[in-house]
Coordinates of C-alpha atoms and ligand atoms in Angstrom, one line a residue:
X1 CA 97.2 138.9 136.1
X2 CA 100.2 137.0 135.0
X3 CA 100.6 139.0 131.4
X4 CA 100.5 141.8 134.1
X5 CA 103.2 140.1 136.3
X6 CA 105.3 139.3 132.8
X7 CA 105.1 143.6 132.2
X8 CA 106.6 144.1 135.7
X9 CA 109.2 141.1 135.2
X10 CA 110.3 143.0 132.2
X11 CA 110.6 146.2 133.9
X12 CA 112.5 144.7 136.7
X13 CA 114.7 142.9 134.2
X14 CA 115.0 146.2 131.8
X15 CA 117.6 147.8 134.0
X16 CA 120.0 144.6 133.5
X17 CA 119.8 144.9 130.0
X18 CA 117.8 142.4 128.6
X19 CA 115.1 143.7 125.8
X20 CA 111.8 141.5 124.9
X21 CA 112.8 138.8 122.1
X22 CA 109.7 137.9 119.4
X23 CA 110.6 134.7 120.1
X24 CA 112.2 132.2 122.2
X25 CA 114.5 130.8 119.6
X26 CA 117.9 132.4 120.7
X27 CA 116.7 134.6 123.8
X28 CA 119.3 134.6 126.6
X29 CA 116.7 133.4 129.0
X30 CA 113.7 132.4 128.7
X31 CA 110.6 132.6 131.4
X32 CA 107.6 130.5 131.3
X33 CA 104.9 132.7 133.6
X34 CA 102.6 129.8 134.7
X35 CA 99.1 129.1 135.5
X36 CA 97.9 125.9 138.0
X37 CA 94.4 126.9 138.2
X38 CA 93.2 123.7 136.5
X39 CA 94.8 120.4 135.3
X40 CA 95.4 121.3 132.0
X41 CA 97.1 124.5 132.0
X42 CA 99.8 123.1 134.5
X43 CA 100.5 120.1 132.2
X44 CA 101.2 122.5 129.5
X45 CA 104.3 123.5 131.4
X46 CA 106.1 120.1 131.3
X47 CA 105.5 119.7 127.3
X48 CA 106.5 123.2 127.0
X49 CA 109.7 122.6 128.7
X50 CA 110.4 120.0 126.5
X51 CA 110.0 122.0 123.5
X52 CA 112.4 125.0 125.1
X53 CA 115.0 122.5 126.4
X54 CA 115.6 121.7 122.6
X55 CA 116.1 125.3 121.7
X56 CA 118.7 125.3 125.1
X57 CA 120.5 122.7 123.7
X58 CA 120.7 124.0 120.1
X59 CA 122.1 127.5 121.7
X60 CA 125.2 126.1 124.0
X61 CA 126.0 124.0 121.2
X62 CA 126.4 127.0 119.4
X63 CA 128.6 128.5 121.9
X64 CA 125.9 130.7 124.2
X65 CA 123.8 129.9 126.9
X66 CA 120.0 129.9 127.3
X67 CA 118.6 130.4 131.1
X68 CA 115.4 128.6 131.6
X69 CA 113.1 129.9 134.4
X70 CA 109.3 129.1 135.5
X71 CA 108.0 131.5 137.3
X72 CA 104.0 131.8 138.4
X73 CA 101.6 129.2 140.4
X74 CA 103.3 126.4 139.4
X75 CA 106.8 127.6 140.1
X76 CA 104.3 128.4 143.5
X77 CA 102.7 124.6 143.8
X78 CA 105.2 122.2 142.3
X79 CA 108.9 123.9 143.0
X80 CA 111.2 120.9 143.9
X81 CA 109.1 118.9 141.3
X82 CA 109.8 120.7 138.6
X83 CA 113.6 120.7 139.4
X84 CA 113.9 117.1 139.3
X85 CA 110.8 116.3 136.2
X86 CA 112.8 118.9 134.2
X87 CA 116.8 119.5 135.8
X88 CA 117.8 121.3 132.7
X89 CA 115.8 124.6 134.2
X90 CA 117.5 127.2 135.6
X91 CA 115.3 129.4 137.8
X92 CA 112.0 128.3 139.3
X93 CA 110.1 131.5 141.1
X94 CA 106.9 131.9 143.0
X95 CA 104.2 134.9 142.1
X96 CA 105.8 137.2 145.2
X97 CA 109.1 137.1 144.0
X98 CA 109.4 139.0 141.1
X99 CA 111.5 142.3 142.9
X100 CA 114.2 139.5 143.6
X101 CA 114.5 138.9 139.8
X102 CA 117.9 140.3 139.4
X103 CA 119.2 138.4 142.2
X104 CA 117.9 134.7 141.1
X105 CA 119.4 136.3 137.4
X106 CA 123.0 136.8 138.9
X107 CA 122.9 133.8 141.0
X108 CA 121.5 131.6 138.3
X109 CA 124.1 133.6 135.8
X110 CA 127.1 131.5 137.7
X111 CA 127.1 128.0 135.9
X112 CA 125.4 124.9 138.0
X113 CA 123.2 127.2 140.4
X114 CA 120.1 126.3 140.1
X115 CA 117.6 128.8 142.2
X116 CA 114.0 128.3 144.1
X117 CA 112.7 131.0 145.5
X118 CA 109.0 130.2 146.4
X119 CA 108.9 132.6 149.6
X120 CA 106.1 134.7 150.7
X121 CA 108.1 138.0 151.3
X122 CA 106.7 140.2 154.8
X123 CA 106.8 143.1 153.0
X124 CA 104.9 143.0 149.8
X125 CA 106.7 142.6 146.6
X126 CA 105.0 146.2 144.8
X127 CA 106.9 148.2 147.1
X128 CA 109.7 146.8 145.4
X129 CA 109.2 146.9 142.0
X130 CA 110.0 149.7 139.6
X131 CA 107.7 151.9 137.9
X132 CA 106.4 150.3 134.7
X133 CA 108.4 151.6 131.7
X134 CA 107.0 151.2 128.6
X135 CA 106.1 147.3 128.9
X136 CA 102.5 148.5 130.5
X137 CA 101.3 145.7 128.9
X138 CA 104.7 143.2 127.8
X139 CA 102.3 140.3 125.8
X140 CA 101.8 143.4 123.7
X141 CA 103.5 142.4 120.0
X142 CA 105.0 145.2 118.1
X143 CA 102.9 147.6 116.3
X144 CA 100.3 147.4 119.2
X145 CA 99.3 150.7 120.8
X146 CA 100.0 150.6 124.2
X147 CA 96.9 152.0 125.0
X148 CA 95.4 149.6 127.2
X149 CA 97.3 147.9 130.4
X150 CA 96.6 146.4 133.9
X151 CA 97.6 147.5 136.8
X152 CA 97.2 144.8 139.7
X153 CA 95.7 146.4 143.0
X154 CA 95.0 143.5 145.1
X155 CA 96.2 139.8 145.0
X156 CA 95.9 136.7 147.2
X157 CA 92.9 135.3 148.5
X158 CA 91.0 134.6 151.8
X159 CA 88.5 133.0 150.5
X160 CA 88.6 129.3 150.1
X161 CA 86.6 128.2 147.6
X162 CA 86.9 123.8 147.9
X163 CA 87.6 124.0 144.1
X164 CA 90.5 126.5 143.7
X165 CA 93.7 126.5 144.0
X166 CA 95.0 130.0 144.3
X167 CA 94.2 130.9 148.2
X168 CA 97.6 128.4 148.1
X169 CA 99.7 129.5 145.2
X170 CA 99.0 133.4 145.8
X171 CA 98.5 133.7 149.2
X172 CA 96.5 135.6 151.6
X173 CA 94.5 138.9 150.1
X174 CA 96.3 142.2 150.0
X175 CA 95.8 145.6 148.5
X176 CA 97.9 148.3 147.6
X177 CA 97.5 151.4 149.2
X178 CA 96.1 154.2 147.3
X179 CA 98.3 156.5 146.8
X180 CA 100.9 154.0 144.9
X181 CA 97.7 152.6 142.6
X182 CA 97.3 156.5 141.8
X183 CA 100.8 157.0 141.2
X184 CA 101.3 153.5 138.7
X185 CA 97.7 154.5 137.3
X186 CA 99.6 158.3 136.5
X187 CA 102.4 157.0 135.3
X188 CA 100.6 154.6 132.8
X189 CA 98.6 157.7 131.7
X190 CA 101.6 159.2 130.9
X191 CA 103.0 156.6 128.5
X192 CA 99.7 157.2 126.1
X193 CA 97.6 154.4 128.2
X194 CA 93.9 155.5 128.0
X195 CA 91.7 152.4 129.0
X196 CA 93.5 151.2 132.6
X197 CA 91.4 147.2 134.3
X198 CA 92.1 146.7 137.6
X199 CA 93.2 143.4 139.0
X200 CA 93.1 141.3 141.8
X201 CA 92.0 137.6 142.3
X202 CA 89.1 139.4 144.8
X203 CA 89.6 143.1 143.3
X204 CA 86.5 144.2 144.6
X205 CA 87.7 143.2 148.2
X206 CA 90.0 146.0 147.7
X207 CA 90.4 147.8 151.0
X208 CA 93.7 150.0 150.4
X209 CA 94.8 152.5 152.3
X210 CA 93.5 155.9 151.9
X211 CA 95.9 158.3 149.7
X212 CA 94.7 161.5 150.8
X213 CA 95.8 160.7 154.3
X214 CA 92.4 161.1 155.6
X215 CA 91.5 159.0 158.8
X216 CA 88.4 158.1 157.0
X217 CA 89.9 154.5 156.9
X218 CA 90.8 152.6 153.8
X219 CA 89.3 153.4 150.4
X220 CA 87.3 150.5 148.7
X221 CA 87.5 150.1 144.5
X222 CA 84.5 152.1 144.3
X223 CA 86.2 155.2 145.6
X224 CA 89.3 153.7 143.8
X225 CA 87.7 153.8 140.5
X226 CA 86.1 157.6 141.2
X227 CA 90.0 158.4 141.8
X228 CA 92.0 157.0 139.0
X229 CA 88.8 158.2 136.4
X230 CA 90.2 161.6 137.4
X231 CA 93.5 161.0 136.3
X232 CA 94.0 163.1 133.1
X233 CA 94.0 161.1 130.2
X234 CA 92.5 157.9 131.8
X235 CA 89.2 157.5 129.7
X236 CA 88.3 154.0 130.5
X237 CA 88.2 151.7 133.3
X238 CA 87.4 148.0 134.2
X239 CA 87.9 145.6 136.7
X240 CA 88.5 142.0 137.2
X241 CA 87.7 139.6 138.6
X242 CA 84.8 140.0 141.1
X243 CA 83.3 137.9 144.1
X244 CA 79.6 138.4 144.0
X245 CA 79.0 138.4 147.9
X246 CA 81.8 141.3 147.9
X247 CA 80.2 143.7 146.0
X248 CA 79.2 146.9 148.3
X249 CA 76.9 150.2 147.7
X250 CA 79.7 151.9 147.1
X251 CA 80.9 150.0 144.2
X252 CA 77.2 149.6 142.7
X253 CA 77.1 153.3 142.9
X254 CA 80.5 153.7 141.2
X255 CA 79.0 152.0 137.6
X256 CA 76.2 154.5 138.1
X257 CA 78.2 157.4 138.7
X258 CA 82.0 157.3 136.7
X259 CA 81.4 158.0 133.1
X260 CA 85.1 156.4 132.8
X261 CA 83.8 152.9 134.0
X262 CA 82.7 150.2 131.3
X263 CA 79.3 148.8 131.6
X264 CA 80.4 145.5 131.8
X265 CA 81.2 143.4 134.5
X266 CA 82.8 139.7 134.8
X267 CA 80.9 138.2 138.3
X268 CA 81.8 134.8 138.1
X269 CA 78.5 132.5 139.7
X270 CA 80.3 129.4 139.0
X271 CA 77.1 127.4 139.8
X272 CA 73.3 127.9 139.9
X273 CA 72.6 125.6 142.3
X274 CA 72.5 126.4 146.2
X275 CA 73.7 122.7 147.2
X276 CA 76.6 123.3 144.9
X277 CA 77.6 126.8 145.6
X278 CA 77.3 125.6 149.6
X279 CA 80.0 122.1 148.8
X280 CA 81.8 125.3 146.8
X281 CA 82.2 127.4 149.7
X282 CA 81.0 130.3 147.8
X283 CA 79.4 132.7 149.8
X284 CA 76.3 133.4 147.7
X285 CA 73.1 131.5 146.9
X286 CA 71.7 132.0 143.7
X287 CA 68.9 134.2 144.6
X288 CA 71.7 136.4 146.2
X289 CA 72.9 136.5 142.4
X290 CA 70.1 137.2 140.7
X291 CA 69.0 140.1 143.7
X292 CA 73.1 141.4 143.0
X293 CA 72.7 141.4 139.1
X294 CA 69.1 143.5 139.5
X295 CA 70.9 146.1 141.4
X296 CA 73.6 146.6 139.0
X297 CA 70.9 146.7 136.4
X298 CA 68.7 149.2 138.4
X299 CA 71.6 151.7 138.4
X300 CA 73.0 150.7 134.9
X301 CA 70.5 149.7 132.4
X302 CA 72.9 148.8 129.7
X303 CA 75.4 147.0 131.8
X304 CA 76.3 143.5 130.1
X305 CA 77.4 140.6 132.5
X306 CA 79.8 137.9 132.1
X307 CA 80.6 134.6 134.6
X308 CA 82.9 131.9 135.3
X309 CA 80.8 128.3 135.4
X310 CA 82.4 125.5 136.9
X311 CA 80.5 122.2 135.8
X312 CA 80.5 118.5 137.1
X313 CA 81.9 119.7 140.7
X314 CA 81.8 116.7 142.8
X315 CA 78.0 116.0 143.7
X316 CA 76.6 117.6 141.3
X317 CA 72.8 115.8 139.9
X318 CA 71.3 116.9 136.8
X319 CA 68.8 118.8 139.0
X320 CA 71.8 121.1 140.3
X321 CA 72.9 121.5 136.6
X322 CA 69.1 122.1 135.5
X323 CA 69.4 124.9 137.8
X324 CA 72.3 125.8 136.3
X325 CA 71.0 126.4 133.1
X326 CA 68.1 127.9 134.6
X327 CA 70.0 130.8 135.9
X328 CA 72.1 131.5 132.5
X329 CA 68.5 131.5 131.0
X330 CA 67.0 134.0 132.9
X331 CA 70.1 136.1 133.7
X332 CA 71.7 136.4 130.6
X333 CA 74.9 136.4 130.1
X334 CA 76.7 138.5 126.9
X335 CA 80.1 136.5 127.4
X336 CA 81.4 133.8 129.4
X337 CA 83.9 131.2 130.8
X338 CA 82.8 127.6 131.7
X339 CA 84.8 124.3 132.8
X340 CA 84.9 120.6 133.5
X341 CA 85.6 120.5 137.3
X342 CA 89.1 119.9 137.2
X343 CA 90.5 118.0 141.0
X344 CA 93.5 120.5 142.3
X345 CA 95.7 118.9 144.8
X346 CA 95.5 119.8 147.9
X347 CA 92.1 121.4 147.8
X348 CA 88.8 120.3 150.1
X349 CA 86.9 119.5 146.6
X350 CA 89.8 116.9 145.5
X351 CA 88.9 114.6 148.1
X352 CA 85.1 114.7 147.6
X353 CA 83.8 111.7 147.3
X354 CA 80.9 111.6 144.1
X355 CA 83.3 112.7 141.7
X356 CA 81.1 113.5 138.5
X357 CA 81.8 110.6 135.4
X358 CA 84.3 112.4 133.2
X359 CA 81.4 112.2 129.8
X360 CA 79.0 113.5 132.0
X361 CA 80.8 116.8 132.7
X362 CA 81.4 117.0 128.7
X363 CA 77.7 116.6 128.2
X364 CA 77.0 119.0 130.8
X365 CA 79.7 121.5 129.5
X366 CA 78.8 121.2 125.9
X367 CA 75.0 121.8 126.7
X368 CA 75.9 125.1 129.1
X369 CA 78.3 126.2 126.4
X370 CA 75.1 126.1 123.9
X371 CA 73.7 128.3 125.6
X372 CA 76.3 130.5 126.2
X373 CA 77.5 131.1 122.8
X374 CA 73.8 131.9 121.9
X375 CA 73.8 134.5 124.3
X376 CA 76.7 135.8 123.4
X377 CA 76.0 136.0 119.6
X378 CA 72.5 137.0 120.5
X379 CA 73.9 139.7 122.3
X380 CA 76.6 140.7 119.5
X381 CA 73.1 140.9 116.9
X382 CA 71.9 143.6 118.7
X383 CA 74.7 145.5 118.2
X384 CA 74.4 145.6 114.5
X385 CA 73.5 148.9 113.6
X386 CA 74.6 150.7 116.4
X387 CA 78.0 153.3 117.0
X388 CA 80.1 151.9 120.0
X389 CA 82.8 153.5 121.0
X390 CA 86.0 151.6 120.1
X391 CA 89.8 151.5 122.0
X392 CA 91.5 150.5 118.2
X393 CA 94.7 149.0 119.4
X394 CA 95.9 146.2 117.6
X395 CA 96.7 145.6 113.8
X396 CA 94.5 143.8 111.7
X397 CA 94.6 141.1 109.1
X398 CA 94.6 143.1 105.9
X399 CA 96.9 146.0 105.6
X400 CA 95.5 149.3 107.0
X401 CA 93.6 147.3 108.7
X402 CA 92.8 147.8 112.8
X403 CA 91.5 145.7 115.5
X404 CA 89.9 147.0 118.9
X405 CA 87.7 146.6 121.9
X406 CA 84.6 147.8 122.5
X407 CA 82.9 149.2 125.7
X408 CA 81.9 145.3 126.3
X409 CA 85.2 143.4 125.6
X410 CA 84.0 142.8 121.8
X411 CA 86.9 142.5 119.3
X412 CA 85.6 144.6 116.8
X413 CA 87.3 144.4 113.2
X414 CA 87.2 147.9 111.6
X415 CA 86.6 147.5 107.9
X416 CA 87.6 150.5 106.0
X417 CA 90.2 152.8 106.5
X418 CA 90.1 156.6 108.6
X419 CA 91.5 154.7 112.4
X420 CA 94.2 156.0 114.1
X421 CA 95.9 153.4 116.3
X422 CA 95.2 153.7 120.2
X423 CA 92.5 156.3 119.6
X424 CA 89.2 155.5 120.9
X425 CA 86.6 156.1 117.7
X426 CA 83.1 155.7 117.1
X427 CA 82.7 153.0 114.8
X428 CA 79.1 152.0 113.1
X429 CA 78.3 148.1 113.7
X430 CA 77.8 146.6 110.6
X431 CA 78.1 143.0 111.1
X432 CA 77.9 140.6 114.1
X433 CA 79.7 136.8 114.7
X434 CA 80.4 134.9 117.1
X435 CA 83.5 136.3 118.5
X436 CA 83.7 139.6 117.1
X437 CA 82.1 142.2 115.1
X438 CA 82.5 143.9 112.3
X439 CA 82.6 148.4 112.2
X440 CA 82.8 151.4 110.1
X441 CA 84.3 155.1 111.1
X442 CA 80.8 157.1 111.8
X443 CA 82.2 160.0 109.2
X444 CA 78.8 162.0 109.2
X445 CA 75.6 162.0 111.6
X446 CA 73.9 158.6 110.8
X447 CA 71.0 158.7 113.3
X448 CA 72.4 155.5 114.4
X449 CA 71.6 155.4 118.1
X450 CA 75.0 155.3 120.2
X451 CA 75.6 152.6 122.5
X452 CA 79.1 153.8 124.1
X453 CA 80.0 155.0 127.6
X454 CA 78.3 157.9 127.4
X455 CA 74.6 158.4 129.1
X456 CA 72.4 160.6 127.8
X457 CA 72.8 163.3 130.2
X458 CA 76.7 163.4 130.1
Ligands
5AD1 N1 88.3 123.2 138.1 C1 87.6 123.9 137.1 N2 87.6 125.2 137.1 C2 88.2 125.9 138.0 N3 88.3 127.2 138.2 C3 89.1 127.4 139.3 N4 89.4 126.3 139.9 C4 88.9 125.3 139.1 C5 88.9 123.9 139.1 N5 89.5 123.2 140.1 C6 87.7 128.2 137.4 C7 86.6 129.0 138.1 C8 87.3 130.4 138.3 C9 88.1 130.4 137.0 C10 89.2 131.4 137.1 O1 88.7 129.1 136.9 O2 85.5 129.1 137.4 O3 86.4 131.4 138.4
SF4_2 FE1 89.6 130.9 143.9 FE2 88.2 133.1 143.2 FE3 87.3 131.4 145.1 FE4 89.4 132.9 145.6 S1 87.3 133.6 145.3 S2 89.2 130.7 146.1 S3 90.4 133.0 143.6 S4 87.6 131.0 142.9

């Protein structure tokens, strides 16, 4: 969400003139789009600001003059903070504040005004904003196609995990009505963007209203996703990220029915164990999880999973981490995310008392990450030999050479030349590793089955 947020800062900003810099060296103004969701990422900031308040200094001792802004969830969390651990920053902004950019630009433009601006607008800030340009995705280097992007559809949430920090730093849950998804999901389209994920920090929550101006009520994503698949030139979709106990018929349906959308999904568990996932707040068991994943499966075979694990939450015994592990086994997870607990202030889970021993949660974390990475290259294996269908969008190492995604979120390396940057080719699998594969262009009929977003009957 925030390289999303960072497009739409750049579109705000592109009518004031300023132009993306390759690096921060001598940029006019620099903005750090932050993320607090645990401990380490927020420290990250400070040491970055360090490094950036040398490159200020360099550039007014030259004669110019370097504006230095934080902007995200902890520009959200730790405003007034950050003013006074760092006073040479210019700008500090909040994640709903973006349409006021230009603003907090002239006012921070006038020497020795320093702005904060960590307000929760009443009106929500998309109404505001421009129509993306051709930033749809602005973390995108030059010489990337700009074939994929993000388009946000719902942010905030309601709800409350003891762990997490964002119900705070984003605020409640919202979602854009319909009609002005369709019209950002068109206008993407337009710019050559074929593969669109939609985001929210609960995106399948999305309840927006309806854009045909039916009384029907709102539209959830599953009727989202039937919508922007129709959009000419729109060929694939995804979303992210999911709460399991928020996933509805309609939705289940929607991976069995649009051709357009990916078969694989990111349904974070966080936990396998039902003492945990109760101290957690999460609104699932893990029964509930494994009875979620078997519908998906029912309805899409080939769909490959991927979760968020959270271990060493306060309380936690070897048993609950056991169980854990006993879930990852038996589910099976193609890709996934895992932390150490990590104590956010301010939330219920800080002030827990049984905090987990700091070497315990590596142990646990290296052991779950064991198994994780031999799904995941177990998983890559069994794609050896097979044609997937790959979004080639990024350059690779050797010359000629070009770098894409497959259906599942693989990075696949094409070896060999015959790709045409931001086309979506069938590529034959022809080696596997951890992180990535390797892939040649299918030139004639290889009997190779095909593994790519296409079902035998479309
Ligand atoms: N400690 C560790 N991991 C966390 N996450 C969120 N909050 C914390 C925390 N306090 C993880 C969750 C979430 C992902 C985005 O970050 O697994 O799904
Ligand atoms: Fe955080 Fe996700 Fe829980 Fe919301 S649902 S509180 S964003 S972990």
């Amino acid at each position: 969400m925030n390289v999303y947020d960072s497009g739409r800062m750049a579109d705000v900003l592109a009518p004031l003139g300023y132009v993306q810099a390759d690096a921060p060296d001598d940029a006019d103004m620099v903005i750090l789009n932050t993320c607090h969701i645990r401990e380490k990422a927020a420290e990250k900031v400070y040491s970055e600001l360090g490094r950036l308040r040398r490159l200020k200094i360099a550039k007014e001792e030259g004669g110019g003059r370097m504006i230095l802004a934080v902007a995200g969830c902890v520009a959200q969390a730790e405003g007034e903070e950050i003013l006074s651990r760092a006073p040479y920053v210019d700008m500090v902004f909040g994640p709903q504040t973006y349409h006021r950019l230009g603003e907090m630009v002239a006012r921070a433009g006038r020497a020795g005004d320093v702005v904060l601006d960590t307000d929760f607008p009443v009106e929500p800030k998309f109404d505001f904003l421009p129509a993306p340009v051709s930033s749809a995705n602005s973390a995108r280097p030059e010489g990337h196609a700009e074939s994929a992007a993000f388009l946000t559809v719902q942010e905030g949430c309601d709800k409350f995990c003891t762990f997490c920090v964002v119900p705070y730093t984003r605020g409640a849950e919202y979602s854009r009505p319909a009609a002005a998804v369709l019209a950002e999901a068109g206008q993407l389209a337009a710019i050559g963007v074929r593969e669109i994920t939609l985001l929210g920090q609960n995106v399948n929550n999305y309840k927006g209203a309806a854009a045909d101006g039916s009384s029907g009520g709102d539209w959830g994503l599953g009727r989202l996703i039937a919508e922007v698949a129709a959009i000419d030139g729109i060929e694939r979709i995804r979303y992210l990220t999911s709460y399991p106990a928020d996933m509805d018929e309609e939705l289940i349906a929607a991976h069995r029915d649009v051709i357009a959308l990916m078969p694989f999904l990111h349904l974070p568990v966080q936990s396998g164990s039902d003492v945990v996932l109760k101290a957690m707040n999460r609104r699932h068991n893990a029964d509930d999880y494994r009875r979620l994943v078997d519908r998906l499966r029912a309805v899409r075979p080939d769909i490959g999973l991927s979760s968020d694990f959270i271990v060493g939450f306060p309380g936690e015994t070897d048993a609950d981490f056991a169980e854990t592990m006993k879930l990852v086994e038996e589910v099976g997870f193609i890709q996934a995310y895992s932390f150490k607990y990590s104590p956010r202030p301010g939330t219920p889970a800080a002030v827990m008392e049984n905090h987990v021993a700091e070497d315990v949660k590596g142990e646990r974390l290296a052991t779950l990450q064991g198994l994780l990475n031999a799904q995941q290259l177990a998983f890559n294996r069994s794609c050896v030999g097979q044609v997937m269908a790959v979004l080639l969008d990024r350059p690779g190492r050797l010359p000629g050479q070009l770098v894409g995604r497959s259906p599942y979120m693989q990075a696949v390396h094409m070896d060999g030349e015959g790709g045409a940057m931001g086309a979506i080719q069938e590529l034959l699998i022809i080696d596997a590793h951890a992180n990535s594969l390797t892939g040649n262009p299918v030139r004639a009929n290889t009997g190779a089955p095909v593994r790519e977003n296409k079902r035998a009957s479309a």
